[in-house]
Amino acid sequence: MNTYLQTIRSHLMGLSLLLCSTSLYPMTSQMSAGMPQLSPQEQKQLEAEMASFQDEFNKLSPQEQESFYQSMEEAVQKIEELSQTDEGKELLDKLDKGDISDEELDQLINQLVGEEAKEEEGEKEPEIEVEEAKAAPKPPVILSTKEAQAIDIISTLIIRTDSFLVKIGTIPEFPGNIKQWSKKGKISWTGDVNSWPDLKKDLEKLVTQLSILLEQDPKTSEYYHIDELLKNEALYNNIRKVHTVIIENEPKVEEVSPLHKINKASKVAIQKLLNQYIEALYILKIPEELTALIKKFDPKAQAARETEEKATKAAELAAKREPRAPGRPIVAGTAEEPMMYTPLYDEYPERRAPRTAAKTFIPEAPSRAYAPPTSSKSVAAPARGKAPSAVSGKVKKEEDKAKKEDETGIPKEYREQVAAMDKKRQEDIDRLTNTIADMIDSVAKGLAASPPLKVIEKHLIDETPVDIELVTEIIPDTQRELSMRKGIQGKMSELHSKIRTPKGRKASQAKLKKQYEKHKKTFEEVEKQITAVEQKFDALKTSIPTEKLYAYFGMKEELPTMEGKEADLPIENVEKKLEEIAKETKTEEETLEKAVEYLESSLAEAEGEVSAERELVEAAAGPLREIERKIPSPISLFELRNSLRELKQTIDEFDKAPIKATQK
């Protein structure tokens, strides 16, 4: 409410005249006689202000509009009360004559709405701030099928390329391998680039460019570059080609533990990936094309990035102002304590296992021949037959334990770090496994809850309406759950990268396989139904209503249109009839009268026929237009079927993934 009162304030004279005049001069047919006379320019300005205000007002909900009307009535009541005071009467008279200044107008509006607004703000300020903070989610972005597919392809390329670079970094012999492959012609270098370091730099730049394609407007959440990418069909098709090769071969590349070599399947996959990346970078010139595409919207995106950077710098500045922990005290005249260096170990300690200390041979008992002479001060051995004391036994036990720990050659602190990281990694693995299992369960329940999916062929050609829940909720939700970026496939890729032990892999494999088998019948039944429709789609297509073709397959058939069609009379028939009328009549006046009568009746009949035809066309197009309004971006059932196949393939590949003997 305060927003619209502030809007009234910003409109100054125009809307203030409206506000006050509605109480002083009631809205009647004689309203213009009582209202202040405005110049044509002021009248035009007032009309523009009112049109703008009306547009904003129409966006409010019925409850908000009712609340606004109530506030306006309160404002009118206050004007009547204000007119009873000398000061108020003077201000209203000035407003009536149009001689009121901006300061006096502000004073008048403050008396009407200022105090109440201030009281509301004072009482509810903390509450409003909390609500605004919570009620500021980004508006949902409605994506077309092609846009969603493009975003998924780009996201997959980023994830897979990053994963490939990480895996290559674990292969010690890779620099030597790539030189040998180059000599044998298995790597097709082109242009000036003929070494892995240069190719790696360009790949990292490509990942950065692909990430920029996914930039969104912070306010509207709209993607800056996706529409432009889809318009550039050549570039988009090249990216899709690269995507196909990457998703086929990148999963075959395995990370290699120290002192182990890559297997043959990994070598072949790496060679295919390298050749595809070389083609993408230096033959298809994808980076150059992306640079040109990004430049088209770069000013807008750059402005958004600068806004985010300013917010980040402000947060960093605020953090610097916080109290800092005191440093080490330095006392004059005393030596400074030495700074001890503690090595930092990476996330996977098995790759950096320290060398074990060389074991020193310690005989169980000293040889008598070489026993050193005992000193008179040496400790006497316990008397024969006398049991050692409990203290000495405890000391020996602790010494044996310490000796055992020392023989590993690994510091105790490091072992504790490793144990903590292993525990954290296992927690992540368990969390991911449970998340994927829940997502599989959610997808299956959603599909099972939709009756049309069980008899989809019958539903497509019968008279039942489009299942709105299926096309607006179940299918889109299922696609999101199955997506590569944030869905099951993305989670599976993350899970695969975290598992480091045979035991952990077996546990995850067993749980996910069991969950999939639990719902396997539902998945296979839906896939079977959609495949059956696809096999005879050409024959079914003529029997499927246009609104169902659009809702379930994204196909928009051309409908007959009446645009530009008007009532028309065949000129030959008209001429023939006019000749007959001329022969039948005796005078020109009678001929003209009969001709006009004929033309009017014939034209009315033709217009009736056109109107009836128009009604039929509108009736046929009505259901499609209604569905288009409810479903702006339908997802094809064939896409859903393909996603279910990919889910099965992903589960099977994970279930059959070999467990390396080197994983410990």
XYZ file of C-alpha atoms in Angstrom:
664
model
C 0.000 0.000 0.000
C 2.745 2.441 0.852
C 4.189 1.797 -2.601
C 1.137 3.216 -4.312
C 0.885 6.154 -1.925
C 4.486 6.911 -2.794
C 3.504 6.638 -6.462
C 0.821 9.271 -5.878
C 3.442 11.478 -4.221
C 5.794 11.055 -7.184
C 3.080 12.083 -9.629
C 2.843 15.426 -7.738
C 0.188 17.711 -9.131
C -1.602 15.326 -11.489
C -2.539 12.503 -9.153
C -2.843 14.830 -6.155
C -5.542 16.716 -8.037
C -7.283 13.402 -8.641
C -7.001 12.357 -4.977
C -8.340 15.591 -3.539
C -10.849 16.330 -6.280
C -12.596 12.980 -5.779
C -13.679 14.234 -2.369
C -14.267 17.897 -3.219
C -15.937 17.274 -6.570
C -17.908 14.008 -6.705
C -17.669 11.922 -9.890
C -20.878 12.917 -11.637
C -21.778 14.001 -15.097
C -21.173 17.589 -13.956
C -17.747 16.726 -12.532
C -15.840 18.763 -15.070
C -17.697 21.909 -14.052
C -16.453 21.708 -10.479
C -12.911 20.558 -11.059
C -10.022 22.976 -11.494
C -9.460 23.991 -15.085
C -6.350 22.323 -16.517
C -4.419 23.375 -19.555
C -4.348 20.926 -22.500
C -0.761 20.015 -21.608
C -1.671 19.397 -17.953
C -4.729 17.408 -18.999
C -2.575 15.265 -21.293
C 0.004 14.761 -18.542
C -2.747 13.794 -16.090
C -4.161 11.232 -18.535
C -0.698 9.708 -19.052
C -0.129 9.548 -15.294
C -3.493 7.894 -14.780
C -2.835 5.337 -17.530
C 0.499 4.428 -15.933
C -1.105 4.222 -12.507
C -3.936 2.051 -13.879
C -1.430 -0.398 -15.403
C 0.317 -0.786 -12.057
C -2.995 -1.107 -10.263
C -4.221 -3.890 -12.594
C -1.210 -6.004 -11.610
C -2.433 -6.198 -7.999
C -4.403 -9.141 -6.639
C -8.117 -8.618 -5.794
C -7.233 -8.467 -2.081
C -4.592 -5.791 -2.693
C -6.991 -3.786 -4.862
C -9.646 -3.932 -2.150
C -7.064 -2.779 0.397
C -6.127 0.116 -1.893
C -9.756 1.205 -2.268
C -10.120 1.158 1.511
C -7.041 3.358 1.891
C -8.374 5.776 -0.738
C -11.639 6.052 1.217
C -9.654 6.791 4.362
C -7.686 9.461 2.454
C -10.934 11.091 1.262
C -12.239 11.061 4.836
C -9.037 12.763 6.005
C -9.435 15.431 3.295
C -12.913 16.192 4.603
C -11.544 16.439 8.144
C -8.645 18.575 6.911
C -11.030 20.992 5.204
C -12.490 21.828 8.632
C -9.173 23.378 9.796
C -7.916 26.791 8.690
C -4.513 25.484 7.597
C -6.023 22.577 5.718
C -8.621 24.750 4.070
C -5.891 27.119 2.886
C -3.879 24.258 1.364
C -6.946 22.800 -0.357
C -7.876 26.217 -1.763
C -4.373 26.576 -3.207
C -4.658 23.094 -4.701
C -8.024 24.008 -6.187
C -6.567 27.143 -7.842
C -3.404 25.321 -8.971
C -1.161 27.702 -7.027
C 0.196 25.123 -4.594
C 3.976 24.710 -4.398
C 5.846 21.377 -4.272
C 6.669 21.877 -0.572
C 3.031 22.657 0.273
C 1.863 19.676 -1.799
C 4.283 17.427 0.131
C 2.961 18.904 3.367
C -0.619 18.165 2.311
C 0.088 14.561 1.304
C 2.108 13.986 4.488
C -0.897 15.067 6.533
C -3.070 12.624 4.603
C -0.868 9.513 4.528
C 2.524 10.305 6.060
C 1.815 9.686 9.738
C 0.029 6.410 9.165
C 2.780 5.195 6.846
C 5.450 6.139 9.366
C 3.603 4.328 12.165
C 3.260 1.205 10.036
C 6.923 1.315 9.056
C 8.005 1.897 12.655
C 5.912 -0.982 13.953
C 6.585 -3.494 11.189
C 10.025 -2.543 9.919
C 11.879 -5.616 11.251
C 9.061 -7.884 10.090
C 9.030 -6.374 6.598
C 12.777 -6.728 6.241
C 12.619 -10.417 7.106
C 9.721 -11.002 4.723
C 11.443 -9.171 1.892
C 14.638 -11.129 2.471
C 12.704 -14.392 2.287
C 10.385 -13.308 -0.512
C 13.104 -12.381 -2.944
C 13.601 -15.628 -4.870
C 14.474 -15.282 -8.511
C 11.424 -15.538 -10.760
C 11.117 -18.917 -12.480
C 12.343 -19.007 -16.052
C 10.066 -20.732 -18.534
C 12.315 -22.532 -21.005
C 11.395 -24.089 -24.297
C 12.409 -27.661 -25.020
C 15.283 -26.503 -27.226
C 16.526 -24.026 -24.630
C 16.478 -26.640 -21.867
C 18.302 -29.095 -24.132
C 20.949 -26.500 -25.033
C 21.546 -25.662 -21.365
C 21.885 -29.358 -20.533
C 24.374 -29.902 -23.392
C 26.533 -26.951 -22.322
C 26.459 -28.008 -18.668
C 27.443 -31.554 -19.604
C 30.342 -30.311 -21.735
C 31.637 -28.223 -18.836
C 31.369 -31.089 -16.332
C 32.878 -33.712 -18.656
C 35.739 -31.490 -19.826
C 36.655 -30.579 -16.253
C 36.517 -34.256 -15.333
C 38.755 -35.152 -18.295
C 41.377 -32.583 -17.284
C 41.370 -33.895 -13.703
C 41.755 -37.501 -14.838
C 44.606 -36.634 -17.200
C 46.390 -35.016 -14.262
C 46.456 -38.374 -12.453
C 48.267 -40.202 -15.272
C 52.045 -39.962 -14.674
C 53.060 -41.287 -18.076
C 50.636 -39.125 -20.077
C 53.274 -36.621 -21.351
C 55.279 -39.515 -22.772
C 52.202 -41.229 -24.177
C 50.984 -38.186 -26.074
C 54.385 -37.777 -27.743
C 54.338 -41.415 -28.883
C 50.765 -41.134 -30.134
C 51.701 -37.998 -32.077
C 54.622 -39.778 -33.765
C 52.387 -42.714 -34.710
C 49.738 -40.371 -36.139
C 47.067 -41.261 -33.581
C 46.731 -37.596 -32.613
C 45.779 -35.300 -35.491
C 47.452 -32.019 -34.553
C 46.611 -29.011 -36.667
C 47.769 -25.411 -36.894
C 50.402 -24.040 -34.552
C 49.328 -26.129 -31.554
C 51.126 -29.463 -31.264
C 51.627 -30.020 -27.536
C 49.481 -30.894 -24.559
C 50.267 -27.771 -22.467
C 48.978 -25.492 -25.242
C 45.919 -27.663 -25.838
C 45.169 -27.719 -22.108
C 45.250 -23.906 -21.896
C 42.840 -23.617 -24.815
C 40.536 -26.232 -23.272
C 40.414 -24.277 -20.023
C 39.532 -21.134 -22.000
C 36.768 -23.072 -23.783
C 35.304 -24.164 -20.440
C 35.285 -20.523 -19.346
C 33.437 -19.487 -22.511
C 30.875 -22.260 -22.079
C 30.330 -21.136 -18.492
C 29.645 -17.592 -19.724
C 26.908 -18.986 -21.982
C 25.051 -20.034 -18.832
C 25.123 -16.555 -17.288
C 21.709 -15.304 -16.150
C 20.215 -11.940 -15.394
C 20.313 -11.603 -11.573
C 16.860 -10.006 -11.527
C 14.892 -11.981 -14.112
C 16.990 -15.198 -14.182
C 16.849 -15.120 -17.986
C 19.814 -16.530 -19.882
C 21.725 -13.883 -21.834
C 23.138 -16.022 -24.653
C 21.019 -19.190 -25.112
C 18.538 -17.735 -27.627
C 21.361 -16.301 -29.711
C 23.150 -19.668 -29.632
C 20.055 -21.453 -30.953
C 19.789 -18.915 -33.781
C 23.360 -19.750 -34.828
C 22.527 -23.251 -36.060
C 26.012 -23.987 -37.407
C 27.671 -23.243 -34.061
C 25.012 -25.098 -32.082
C 25.281 -28.190 -34.288
C 29.075 -28.188 -33.885
C 28.692 -28.028 -30.100
C 26.207 -30.908 -30.201
C 28.650 -32.947 -32.272
C 31.411 -32.394 -29.714
C 28.965 -33.216 -26.912
C 28.108 -36.581 -28.489
C 31.756 -37.686 -28.661
C 32.556 -36.408 -25.161
C 29.703 -38.147 -23.327
C 30.497 -41.388 -25.163
C 34.223 -41.486 -24.365
C 34.934 -39.399 -21.238
C 33.396 -41.939 -18.800
C 35.751 -44.593 -20.231
C 38.801 -42.648 -19.055
C 39.793 -43.917 -15.615
C 41.811 -42.187 -12.949
C 45.119 -43.928 -12.350
C 46.711 -44.553 -8.978
C 50.456 -44.034 -8.549
C 52.721 -46.726 -10.044
C 49.893 -48.052 -12.243
C 49.416 -47.641 -15.982
C 46.309 -46.759 -17.940
C 44.467 -49.620 -19.611
C 43.840 -50.005 -23.319
C 40.211 -48.790 -23.213
C 41.288 -45.585 -21.481
C 44.034 -44.986 -24.063
C 41.603 -45.322 -26.966
C 39.069 -43.031 -25.259
C 41.745 -40.400 -24.525
C 42.902 -40.425 -28.158
C 39.325 -39.926 -29.414
C 38.742 -37.112 -26.936
C 41.983 -35.346 -27.846
C 41.189 -35.502 -31.564
C 37.658 -34.204 -30.954
C 38.894 -31.318 -28.818
C 41.512 -30.439 -31.455
C 38.828 -30.424 -34.150
C 36.506 -28.292 -32.019
C 39.175 -25.743 -31.139
C 41.198 -25.387 -34.325
C 39.077 -26.688 -37.220
C 35.492 -25.849 -36.252
C 36.772 -22.648 -34.576
C 34.211 -22.908 -31.775
C 36.090 -20.488 -29.448
C 36.078 -17.736 -32.094
C 32.361 -18.280 -32.747
C 31.613 -18.144 -29.020
C 33.611 -14.938 -28.637
C 31.522 -13.244 -31.330
C 28.281 -14.539 -29.820
C 29.149 -13.444 -26.275
C 30.065 -9.931 -27.450
C 26.483 -9.316 -28.572
C 25.240 -9.311 -24.987
C 28.513 -8.583 -23.243
C 27.628 -5.012 -22.112
C 24.522 -6.237 -20.315
C 26.271 -9.251 -18.818
C 29.285 -7.127 -17.874
C 27.039 -4.704 -16.007
C 25.571 -7.595 -14.024
C 29.052 -8.954 -13.271
C 30.217 -5.537 -12.078
C 27.213 -5.332 -9.758
C 28.097 -8.721 -8.286
C 31.753 -7.722 -7.927
C 30.772 -4.564 -6.060
C 28.636 -6.617 -3.693
C 31.527 -9.048 -3.160
C 33.999 -6.232 -2.473
C 31.567 -4.649 -0.040
C 31.290 -7.958 1.812
C 35.089 -8.328 1.889
C 35.455 -4.774 3.194
C 32.920 -5.488 5.917
C 34.833 -8.642 6.839
C 38.094 -6.663 7.105
C 36.476 -4.316 9.581
C 35.756 -7.163 11.960
C 38.174 -7.590 14.912
C 41.229 -9.614 13.939
C 42.856 -12.305 16.043
C 46.072 -11.120 17.730
C 49.338 -12.305 16.238
C 52.292 -13.900 18.019
C 53.721 -11.634 20.700
C 57.292 -10.430 20.083
C 59.259 -9.310 23.149
C 62.303 -7.096 22.691
C 65.572 -8.694 23.788
C 64.330 -12.263 23.379
C 64.727 -14.663 20.489
C 61.639 -15.117 18.353
C 60.039 -18.538 18.463
C 60.752 -20.545 15.319
C 57.840 -20.940 12.885
C 57.179 -24.633 12.371
C 56.040 -25.815 8.940
C 53.257 -28.341 8.767
C 52.837 -29.950 5.343
C 49.357 -29.791 3.827
C 48.088 -33.054 2.415
C 45.613 -33.182 -0.403
C 42.179 -34.733 -0.327
C 43.341 -38.159 -1.465
C 46.233 -39.196 0.802
C 46.715 -42.528 -0.911
C 48.292 -40.627 -3.817
C 50.826 -38.977 -1.503
C 51.516 -41.795 0.949
C 54.843 -41.056 2.656
C 57.627 -43.545 2.344
C 57.836 -45.988 5.220
C 60.911 -45.690 7.369
C 63.596 -48.348 6.872
C 63.185 -51.032 9.481
C 66.215 -51.497 11.731
C 67.018 -55.028 12.862
C 66.690 -55.279 16.630
C 67.719 -58.675 18.049
C 65.392 -60.173 20.638
C 68.264 -60.640 23.109
C 71.853 -59.380 23.039
C 74.491 -61.918 22.121
C 76.587 -62.950 25.119
C 79.739 -62.729 23.031
C 79.154 -59.076 22.300
C 77.303 -58.061 25.466
C 78.635 -54.749 26.815
C 80.077 -54.779 30.327
C 77.483 -53.848 32.896
C 78.029 -50.721 34.880
C 77.915 -50.712 38.634
C 75.194 -48.082 38.287
C 73.063 -50.121 35.920
C 69.609 -51.195 37.053
C 69.556 -54.735 38.423
C 67.365 -57.272 36.654
C 64.447 -58.701 38.574
C 65.228 -61.751 40.614
C 64.590 -65.126 39.016
C 61.077 -66.418 39.730
C 59.771 -62.974 40.711
C 56.981 -61.621 38.516
C 57.535 -58.197 36.924
C 55.620 -55.360 38.489
C 52.347 -54.079 36.991
C 53.995 -50.747 36.250
C 56.749 -52.303 34.163
C 54.156 -54.393 32.231
C 52.102 -51.295 31.424
C 55.193 -49.418 30.310
C 56.172 -52.292 28.037
C 52.679 -52.385 26.522
C 52.785 -48.663 25.736
C 56.305 -49.033 24.314
C 55.142 -51.876 22.065
C 52.190 -49.777 20.880
C 54.408 -46.776 20.204
C 56.900 -49.040 18.430
C 54.133 -50.428 16.223
C 52.940 -46.907 15.326
C 56.476 -45.746 14.619
C 57.129 -48.673 12.258
C 54.386 -47.429 9.869
C 56.442 -44.337 9.197
C 53.272 -42.148 9.186
C 52.907 -39.349 11.751
C 50.015 -39.709 14.151
C 48.580 -36.302 13.205
C 48.580 -37.276 9.558
C 46.799 -40.562 10.277
C 44.132 -38.623 12.154
C 43.711 -36.254 9.203
C 43.348 -39.205 6.848
C 40.765 -40.831 9.122
C 38.762 -37.591 9.310
C 38.840 -37.153 5.518
C 37.833 -40.785 4.986
C 34.907 -40.308 7.352
C 33.810 -37.111 5.592
C 34.121 -38.756 2.162
C 32.040 -41.722 3.293
C 29.375 -39.383 4.645
C 29.262 -37.652 1.244
C 29.013 -41.025 -0.506
C 26.153 -42.137 1.754
C 24.382 -38.815 1.253
C 24.710 -38.962 -2.532
C 23.611 -42.597 -2.651
C 20.510 -41.849 -0.577
C 19.752 -38.754 -2.679
C 19.924 -40.726 -5.942
C 17.784 -43.509 -4.472
C 15.161 -40.964 -3.377
C 15.188 -39.332 -6.828
C 14.635 -42.713 -8.522
C 11.741 -43.332 -6.142
C 10.285 -39.874 -6.862
C 10.463 -40.361 -10.642
C 8.797 -43.771 -10.452
C 5.975 -42.556 -8.225
C 5.327 -39.591 -10.501
C 5.087 -41.798 -13.589
C 2.933 -44.392 -11.818
C 0.509 -41.685 -10.652
C -0.403 -40.706 -14.224
C -3.170 -42.908 -15.724
C -2.642 -41.665 -19.324
C 0.934 -43.005 -19.372
C -0.413 -46.531 -18.859
C -2.608 -46.314 -21.990
C -0.983 -43.430 -23.839
C -1.914 -44.618 -27.347
C -5.594 -44.840 -26.459
C -5.493 -41.490 -24.657
C -3.989 -39.736 -27.672
C -6.815 -40.608 -30.065
C -9.854 -40.725 -27.755
C -12.001 -37.770 -26.654
C -10.419 -37.358 -23.208
C -8.831 -33.907 -22.702
C -5.117 -33.220 -22.318
C -3.877 -34.281 -18.870
C -2.628 -30.910 -17.578
C -0.896 -32.410 -14.537
C 1.037 -34.815 -16.756
C 2.338 -32.179 -19.177
C 2.929 -29.340 -16.687
C 4.245 -31.241 -13.659
C 5.009 -34.951 -14.072
C 6.948 -34.858 -17.362
C 8.939 -31.640 -16.599
C 9.723 -32.823 -13.049
C 10.849 -36.204 -14.369
C 13.106 -34.569 -16.951
C 14.720 -32.420 -14.254
C 15.272 -35.435 -12.003
C 16.906 -37.334 -14.861
C 18.998 -34.468 -16.221
C 22.774 -34.500 -16.546
C 23.229 -31.151 -14.873
C 21.408 -31.472 -11.541
C 19.503 -34.724 -11.813
C 20.286 -38.390 -11.301
C 22.978 -38.574 -13.982
C 24.816 -35.574 -12.565
C 24.632 -37.040 -9.058
C 25.896 -40.405 -10.348
C 28.906 -38.716 -11.921
C 29.644 -36.957 -8.628
C 29.231 -40.211 -6.696
C 31.588 -42.035 -9.062
C 34.297 -39.422 -8.470
C 34.034 -39.682 -4.680
C 34.117 -43.467 -4.241
C 37.645 -44.648 -3.400
C 37.211 -48.089 -1.852
C 35.827 -51.409 -3.136
C 33.631 -51.643 -0.052
C 32.085 -48.232 -0.642
C 31.456 -48.962 -4.328
C 29.820 -52.308 -3.578
C 27.492 -50.737 -1.011
C 26.391 -47.951 -3.373
C 26.038 -50.341 -6.308
C 23.846 -52.678 -4.293
C 21.556 -49.952 -2.949
C 21.000 -48.163 -6.267
C 20.533 -51.402 -8.189
C 17.952 -52.539 -5.627
C 16.083 -49.227 -5.831
C 16.006 -49.318 -9.632
C 14.852 -52.949 -9.696
C 12.047 -51.977 -7.300
C 10.611 -49.588 -9.912
C 11.915 -51.304 -13.041
C 8.443 -52.447 -14.100
C 7.091 -48.874 -14.038
C 9.998 -47.505 -16.089
C 9.845 -50.294 -18.671
C 6.062 -50.051 -19.039
C 6.179 -46.302 -19.763
C 9.056 -46.763 -22.208
C 7.185 -49.603 -23.935
C 3.996 -47.532 -24.306
C 5.807 -44.532 -25.811
C 7.892 -46.714 -28.153
C 4.705 -48.345 -29.462
C 3.302 -44.893 -30.256
C 6.508 -43.910 -32.046
C 6.471 -47.013 -34.251
C 3.071 -46.149 -35.713
C 3.161 -42.402 -35.210
C 2.712 -41.545 -38.890
C -0.548 -43.495 -38.976
C -1.745 -42.160 -35.610
C -0.874 -38.544 -36.339
C -3.982 -37.889 -38.438
C -6.210 -39.125 -35.596
C -4.555 -37.130 -32.791
C -6.198 -33.742 -32.020
C -4.011 -30.699 -32.606
C -3.965 -29.752 -28.912
C -2.642 -33.223 -27.975
C 0.006 -33.137 -30.701
C 1.212 -29.880 -29.207
C 0.957 -30.874 -25.528
C 2.569 -34.320 -25.804
C 4.999 -33.883 -28.701
C 5.549 -30.128 -29.060
C 4.143 -30.249 -32.612
C 2.086 -27.284 -33.767
C -0.094 -28.087 -36.771
C -1.195 -25.301 -39.101
C -4.846 -24.476 -38.497
C -7.219 -22.970 -41.087
C -7.513 -19.222 -40.693
C -10.116 -16.648 -41.604
C -7.654 -13.778 -41.558
C -8.387 -11.358 -44.388
C -11.401 -13.344 -45.568
C -14.537 -11.264 -46.184
C -17.951 -11.782 -47.683
C -17.728 -11.857 -51.463
C -20.166 -12.236 -54.330
C -19.202 -13.916 -57.616
C -19.094 -11.120 -60.183
C -20.490 -13.301 -62.984
C -23.596 -14.229 -60.986
C -24.157 -10.599 -60.004
C -23.933 -9.364 -63.591
C -26.288 -12.077 -64.794
C -28.843 -11.290 -62.097
C -28.693 -7.544 -62.779
C -29.374 -8.198 -66.481
C -32.448 -10.255 -65.549
C -33.692 -7.462 -63.265
C -33.242 -4.908 -66.065
C -35.353 -7.020 -68.425
C -38.113 -7.582 -65.866
C -38.488 -3.919 -64.848
C -39.934 -1.077 -66.922
C -38.387 2.053 -65.458
C -34.875 2.939 -64.340
C -36.082 3.708 -60.826
C -37.679 0.276 -60.524
C -34.532 -1.360 -61.920
C -32.302 0.468 -59.443
C -34.561 -0.377 -56.513
C -34.653 -4.087 -57.426
C -30.872 -4.165 -57.969
C -30.139 -2.589 -54.575
C -32.532 -5.001 -52.870
C -30.844 -7.971 -54.553
C -27.326 -6.817 -53.695
C -28.159 -6.164 -50.025
C -29.805 -9.569 -49.537
C -27.014 -11.397 -51.372
C -24.300 -9.629 -49.380
C -26.063 -10.384 -46.077
C -26.286 -14.050 -47.052
C -22.577 -14.146 -47.945
C -21.625 -12.465 -44.675
C -23.672 -15.047 -42.773
C -21.792 -17.863 -44.489
C -18.419 -16.276 -43.653
C -19.476 -15.738 -40.045
C -20.547 -19.371 -39.689
C -17.255 -20.546 -41.183
C -15.328 -18.243 -38.831
C -17.148 -19.734 -35.830
C -16.193 -23.235 -36.936
C -12.533 -22.241 -37.299
C -12.512 -20.544 -33.899
C -14.104 -23.587 -32.302
C -11.437 -25.843 -33.815
C -8.571 -23.563 -32.730
C -9.952 -22.867 -29.247
C -8.606 -25.977 -27.437
C -5.141 -25.533 -28.948
C -4.944 -21.880 -27.925
C -6.053 -22.748 -24.398
C -3.357 -25.449 -24.136
C -0.721 -23.086 -25.555
C -1.593 -20.587 -22.834
C -1.181 -23.217 -20.103
C 1.868 -24.963 -21.595
C 4.239 -22.482 -23.277
C 7.103 -25.021 -23.637
C 5.902 -28.644 -23.879
C 8.322 -31.567 -23.551
C 7.913 -34.419 -26.021
C 7.050 -37.896 -24.769
C 9.888 -39.141 -26.962
C 12.333 -37.071 -24.895
C 10.902 -38.620 -21.732
C 11.391 -42.094 -23.213
C 15.011 -41.286 -24.126
C 15.694 -40.044 -20.594
C 14.354 -43.295 -19.127
C 16.692 -45.239 -21.404
C 19.617 -43.112 -20.281
C 18.675 -43.765 -16.645
C 18.758 -47.524 -17.223
C 22.101 -47.255 -19.028
C 23.572 -45.103 -16.240
C 22.477 -47.544 -13.521
C 23.781 -50.534 -15.505
C 27.151 -48.893 -16.171
C 27.554 -47.976 -12.512
C 26.493 -51.449 -11.392
C 28.977 -53.142 -13.748
C 31.827 -50.692 -13.143
C 34.933 -52.734 -12.238
C 36.401 -52.342 -8.775
C 40.102 -51.675 -9.059
C 42.403 -53.849 -7.033
C 44.489 -50.754 -6.419
C 41.699 -48.994 -4.529
C 42.480 -49.195 -0.834
